[in-house]
GROMACS .gro file of C-alpha atoms in nm:
model
  257
    1MET     CA    1   1.104  -7.369   7.053
    2ARG     CA    2   1.267  -7.081   7.235
    3GLY     CA    3   1.538  -6.918   7.028
    4ARG     CA    4   1.394  -7.047   6.704
    5ARG     CA    5   1.396  -6.802   6.417
    6ALA     CA    6   1.044  -6.703   6.308
    7ALA     CA    7   0.941  -6.813   5.959
    8GLY     CA    8   0.999  -6.555   5.692
    9ALA     CA    9   1.241  -6.349   5.900
   10VAL     CA   10   1.534  -6.373   5.660
   11ALA     CA   11   1.597  -6.038   5.492
   12LEU     CA   12   1.647  -6.065   5.116
   13ALA     CA   13   1.876  -5.810   4.952
   14LEU     CA   14   1.948  -5.806   4.580
   15THR     CA   15   2.231  -5.624   4.412
   16ALA     CA   16   2.383  -5.614   4.065
   17ALA     CA   17   2.723  -5.514   3.938
   18GLY     CA   18   2.712  -5.175   3.773
   19CYS     CA   19   2.385  -5.071   3.938
   20ALA     CA   20   2.495  -4.818   4.197
   21GLY     CA   21   2.263  -4.777   4.493
   22VAL     CA   22   2.058  -5.089   4.421
   23THR     CA   23   2.029  -5.297   4.740
   24ALA     CA   24   1.717  -5.503   4.673
   25GLY     CA   25   1.617  -5.709   4.371
   26THR     CA   26   1.688  -6.029   4.178
   27GLY     CA   27   1.910  -6.086   3.878
   28SER     CA   28   1.725  -6.269   3.602
   29GLY     CA   29   1.790  -6.265   3.231
   30ALA     CA   30   1.948  -5.932   3.134
   31ALA     CA   31   1.796  -5.714   3.406
   32LEU     CA   32   1.723  -5.686   3.778
   33GLN     CA   33   1.375  -5.677   3.925
   34ALA     CA   34   1.326  -5.501   4.259
   35SER     CA   35   1.178  -5.693   4.551
   36THR     CA   36   0.978  -5.514   4.820
   37ASP     CA   37   0.896  -5.811   5.045
   38ALA     CA   38   1.079  -6.106   5.198
   39GLN     CA   39   1.011  -6.345   4.911
   40PHE     CA   40   1.201  -6.449   4.600
   41PRO     CA   41   1.041  -6.251   4.312
   42SER     CA   42   0.853  -6.454   4.052
   43PRO     CA   43   1.106  -6.579   3.796
   44SER     CA   44   1.072  -6.550   3.423
   45SER     CA   45   0.899  -6.842   3.253
   46THR     CA   46   1.095  -6.807   2.930
   47PRO     CA   47   1.415  -7.014   2.918
   48PRO     CA   48   1.725  -6.869   2.751
   49SER     CA   49   1.790  -6.974   2.395
   50ALA     CA   50   1.991  -7.285   2.327
   51THR     CA   51   2.216  -7.074   2.105
   52ALA     CA   52   2.315  -6.847   2.392
   53ALA     CA   53   2.383  -7.143   2.623
   54ALA     CA   54   2.593  -7.320   2.362
   55SER     CA   55   2.803  -7.015   2.279
   56THR     CA   56   2.973  -7.009   2.620
   57SER     CA   57   3.261  -7.232   2.733
   58ALA     CA   58   3.392  -7.311   3.081
   59THR     CA   59   3.376  -7.034   3.340
   60SER     CA   60   3.556  -6.931   3.657
   61THR     CA   61   3.424  -7.088   3.976
   62SER     CA   62   3.409  -6.801   4.225
   63PRO     CA   63   3.146  -6.704   4.130
   64SER     CA   64   3.022  -6.865   3.806
   65VAL     CA   65   3.031  -6.597   3.536
   66PRO     CA   66   2.990  -6.665   3.162
   67ALA     CA   67   3.309  -6.659   2.960
   68PRO     CA   68   3.334  -6.376   2.706
   69THR     CA   69   3.220  -6.433   2.351
   70THR     CA   70   3.437  -6.339   2.056
   71GLY     CA   71   3.334  -5.975   2.090
   72GLY     CA   72   3.428  -5.968   2.459
   73ALA     CA   73   3.068  -5.943   2.590
   74PRO     CA   74   2.879  -6.212   2.783
   75PRO     CA   75   2.584  -6.387   2.616
   76ALA     CA   76   2.266  -6.177   2.610
   77SER     CA   77   2.082  -6.427   2.833
   78ALA     CA   78   2.334  -6.408   3.118
   79ALA     CA   79   2.206  -6.243   3.438
   80PRO     CA   80   2.418  -5.960   3.582
   81ARG     CA   81   2.654  -6.068   3.857
   82PRO     CA   82   2.557  -5.934   4.204
   83ALA     CA   83   2.773  -5.653   4.337
   84VAL     CA   84   2.850  -5.858   4.651
   85CYS     CA   85   3.040  -6.100   4.426
   86ALA     CA   86   3.274  -5.835   4.287
   87SER     CA   87   3.648  -5.910   4.292
   88GLY     CA   88   3.590  -6.283   4.334
   89VAL     CA   89   3.486  -6.263   4.699
   90CYS     CA   90   3.195  -6.507   4.665
   91LYS     CA   91   3.298  -6.858   4.768
   92ALA     CA   92   3.116  -7.161   4.629
   93VAL     CA   93   2.971  -7.379   4.907
   94ALA     CA   94   2.758  -7.635   4.721
   95THR     CA   95   2.620  -7.714   4.377
   96SER     CA   96   2.358  -7.960   4.254
   97PRO     CA   97   2.218  -8.048   3.909
   98LEU     CA   98   1.853  -8.004   3.821
   99ASP     CA   99   1.663  -8.089   3.501
  100GLY     CA  100   1.728  -7.993   3.140
  101GLY     CA  101   2.086  -7.878   3.190
  102TYR     CA  102   2.002  -7.642   3.479
  103ARG     CA  103   2.221  -7.636   3.788
  104ALA     CA  104   2.186  -7.465   4.127
  105THR     CA  105   2.489  -7.327   4.311
  106VAL     CA  106   2.511  -7.139   4.640
  107TYR     CA  107   2.790  -6.907   4.748
  108SER     CA  108   2.891  -6.747   5.075
  109ALA     CA  109   2.930  -6.373   5.023
  110PRO     CA  110   2.988  -6.051   5.217
  111SER     CA  111   2.669  -5.898   5.352
  112PRO     CA  112   2.553  -5.587   5.161
  113SER     CA  113   2.419  -5.444   5.489
  114GLY     CA  114   2.720  -5.520   5.707
  115ALA     CA  115   2.574  -5.833   5.869
  116ALA     CA  116   2.782  -6.144   5.927
  117ALA     CA  117   2.735  -6.287   5.576
  118ALA     CA  118   2.502  -6.330   5.281
  119THR     CA  119   2.398  -6.623   5.063
  120VAL     CA  120   2.405  -6.594   4.686
  121THR     CA  121   2.188  -6.847   4.501
  122GLU     CA  122   2.264  -6.900   4.133
  123LEU     CA  123   2.070  -7.086   3.864
  124SER     CA  124   2.266  -7.163   3.551
  125LEU     CA  125   2.181  -7.326   3.220
  126GLY     CA  126   2.486  -7.501   3.088
  127THR     CA  127   2.764  -7.259   3.180
  128VAL     CA  128   2.545  -6.946   3.164
  129PRO     CA  129   2.411  -6.800   3.491
  130VAL     CA  130   2.051  -6.698   3.420
  131TYR     CA  131   1.940  -6.604   3.773
  132TRP     CA  132   2.097  -6.474   4.095
  133HIS     CA  133   1.944  -6.409   4.434
  134VAL     CA  134   2.109  -6.258   4.743
  135THR     CA  135   1.977  -6.350   5.090
  136ASP     CA  136   2.125  -6.113   5.346
  137ASP     CA  137   2.220  -6.208   5.703
  138ALA     CA  138   2.241  -6.582   5.625
  139ASN     CA  139   2.525  -6.817   5.536
  140PRO     CA  140   2.471  -7.132   5.326
  141SER     CA  141   2.555  -7.470   5.476
  142GLN     CA  142   2.405  -7.727   5.239
  143LEU     CA  143   2.216  -7.759   4.908
  144SER     CA  144   2.033  -8.061   4.769
  145CYS     CA  145   1.825  -8.072   4.449
  146SER     CA  146   1.606  -8.317   4.259
  147PRO     CA  147   1.476  -8.301   3.898
  148ALA     CA  148   1.139  -8.469   3.969
  149PRO     CA  149   0.847  -8.473   4.037
  150ARG     CA  150   0.922  -8.106   3.975
  151PRO     CA  151   1.270  -7.956   3.977
  152ASN     CA  152   1.319  -7.857   4.341
  153CYS     CA  153   1.592  -7.782   4.593
  154GLY     CA  154   1.636  -7.758   4.967
  155LEU     CA  155   1.875  -7.488   5.087
  156ALA     CA  156   2.005  -7.501   5.445
  157LEU     CA  157   2.123  -7.175   5.601
  158PHE     CA  158   2.302  -7.063   5.915
  159VAL     CA  159   2.104  -6.767   6.050
  160GLY     CA  160   2.266  -6.711   6.389
  161ALA     CA  161   2.487  -6.869   6.654
  162HIS     CA  162   2.193  -7.082   6.774
  163ALA     CA  163   1.971  -7.091   6.466
  164SER     CA  164   1.946  -7.242   6.120
  165GLU     CA  165   1.673  -7.303   5.866
  166ALA     CA  166   1.589  -7.473   5.539
  167VAL     CA  167   1.412  -7.309   5.247
  168GLY     CA  168   1.235  -7.506   4.974
  169LEU     CA  169   1.284  -7.382   4.617
  170LEU     CA  170   1.109  -7.474   4.293
  171ARG     CA  171   1.274  -7.404   3.959
  172VAL     CA  172   1.017  -7.213   3.754
  173GLY     CA  173   1.146  -7.102   3.416
  174GLU     CA  174   1.469  -6.908   3.466
  175GLY     CA  175   1.447  -6.870   3.842
  176PHE     CA  176   1.356  -7.008   4.182
  177GLN     CA  177   1.027  -6.976   4.369
  178PRO     CA  178   1.027  -7.050   4.745
  179TYR     CA  179   0.752  -7.268   4.885
  180GLY     CA  180   0.833  -7.350   5.246
  181GLN     CA  181   1.063  -7.297   5.543
  182ALA     CA  182   1.164  -7.523   5.832
  183ASN     CA  183   1.340  -7.374   6.136
  184SER     CA  184   1.582  -7.496   6.402
  185ASN     CA  185   1.707  -7.343   6.726
  186THR     CA  186   2.053  -7.496   6.669
  187PRO     CA  187   2.307  -7.451   6.387
  188THR     CA  188   2.239  -7.803   6.251
  189THR     CA  189   1.992  -7.833   5.961
  190LYS     CA  190   2.035  -8.087   5.681
  191VAL     CA  191   1.847  -8.129   5.352
  192GLY     CA  192   1.791  -8.443   5.145
  193ASP     CA  193   1.520  -8.679   5.019
  194LEU     CA  194   1.425  -8.888   5.322
  195ASN     CA  195   1.132  -9.086   5.176
  196GLY     CA  196   1.235  -9.136   4.813
  197ASP     CA  197   0.958  -8.929   4.655
  198GLY     CA  198   1.190  -8.677   4.488
  199TRP     CA  199   1.100  -8.384   4.713
  200ILE     CA  200   1.389  -8.253   4.925
  201ASP     CA  201   1.312  -8.296   5.297
  202VAL     CA  202   1.465  -8.153   5.616
  203SER     CA  203   1.637  -8.297   5.924
  204ALA     CA  204   1.720  -8.056   6.204
  205ILE     CA  205   1.859  -8.079   6.555
  206GLN     CA  206   1.641  -7.898   6.811
  207ASN     CA  207   1.738  -7.794   7.165
  208THR     CA  208   1.504  -7.832   7.463
  209TYR     CA  209   1.659  -7.532   7.645
  210ARG     CA  210   1.613  -7.719   7.976
  211PRO     CA  211   1.763  -7.588   8.197
  212SER     CA  212   1.975  -7.386   7.951
  213TYR     CA  213   2.094  -7.405   7.592
  214ALA     CA  214   2.442  -7.519   7.695
  215THR     CA  215   2.326  -7.801   7.925
  216ALA     CA  216   1.999  -7.905   7.758
  217LYS     CA  217   1.924  -8.223   7.567
  218VAL     CA  218   1.890  -8.215   7.188
  219TYR     CA  219   1.696  -8.425   6.937
  220TRP     CA  220   1.642  -8.466   6.564
  221GLN     CA  221   1.320  -8.347   6.402
  222THR     CA  222   1.230  -8.435   6.042
  223SER     CA  223   0.999  -8.249   5.806
  224THR     CA  224   0.893  -8.377   5.465
  225SER     CA  225   0.816  -8.171   5.158
  226ASP     CA  226   0.532  -8.200   4.908
  227GLY     CA  227   0.645  -7.910   4.691
  228THR     CA  228   0.415  -7.663   4.866
  229THR     CA  229   0.519  -7.676   5.233
  230TYR     CA  230   0.717  -7.868   5.495
  231THR     CA  231   0.531  -8.092   5.740
  232SER     CA  232   0.689  -8.223   6.059
  233THR     CA  233   0.674  -8.603   6.077
  234GLY     CA  234   0.811  -8.646   6.428
  235CYS     CA  235   1.119  -8.637   6.647
  236GLY     CA  236   1.386  -8.859   6.798
  237THR     CA  237   1.454  -8.915   7.167
  238PRO     CA  238   1.623  -8.619   7.342
  239SER     CA  239   1.977  -8.686   7.461
  240HIS     CA  240   2.289  -8.488   7.544
  241GLN     CA  241   2.462  -8.631   7.236
  242PRO     CA  242   2.241  -8.667   6.926
  243PRO     CA  243   2.267  -8.982   6.714
  244PRO     CA  244   2.364  -8.963   6.345
  245ALA     CA  245   2.125  -8.778   6.117
  246PRO     CA  246   1.814  -8.984   6.035
  247ALA     CA  247   1.799  -9.168   5.702
  248ALA     CA  248   1.416  -9.175   5.698
  249PRO     CA  249   1.137  -8.961   5.842
  250LEU     CA  250   1.105  -8.984   6.221
  251THR     CA  251   0.768  -9.055   6.385
  252GLY     CA  252   0.836  -9.009   6.756
  253THR     CA  253   0.664  -8.750   6.975
  254CYS     CA  254   0.831  -8.409   6.977
  255PRO     CA  255   0.900  -8.238   7.310
  256THR     CA  256   0.692  -7.932   7.390
  257ASP     CA  257   0.796  -7.608   7.558
   0.00000   0.00000   0.00000
């Protein structure tokens, strides 16, 4: 589709509080790991200790940061908060439980590069954030997660005035590993399990651009996940006003450019 964002085009920028000059990396455990490509770095496979998770009580919500222990320091397993979330400027957009006490939360944050916005993805165990990831030049719109068949999430992002996308994430140890991306040439992308198999699928409105974006017909396209990629199942009938979002995978023929 014309105007559709190319797969893998989202820039990923990682920052951590107290690490001056660091603009790329991922917060995991007690340290940051630099990232040199456009992928989430491989997360640690070692979960934080139950003692560390149990030693922390309720936390503030913007963003989630572990409450101090008796000595005034956060638990050793807590990941450093990204610098873009300093002064409480990160705003929680969505949260969803996973397996074993893990929870995913996404925040809208200022862009570290001066773009329109950034997305901060957090994985917490109990009340302790164990992993952070900053996706620059993208704003979160929706998050949906499932504990089985493997703990997985679908994250929908606004990536431009006429573009959005969904990214599939697997929880692996203390972090997230991406496995697929589905793109739209409109701002409307939704995530959820459409076929009841536990994998988070994608529904997106596409624009035919005929004769122009403003006057063209639009249609829903659905893509299902198998934990490794997204596969388009089909599309709805183009119309000037799209129907409600589909509740099951579509099977109709998709328009071609």
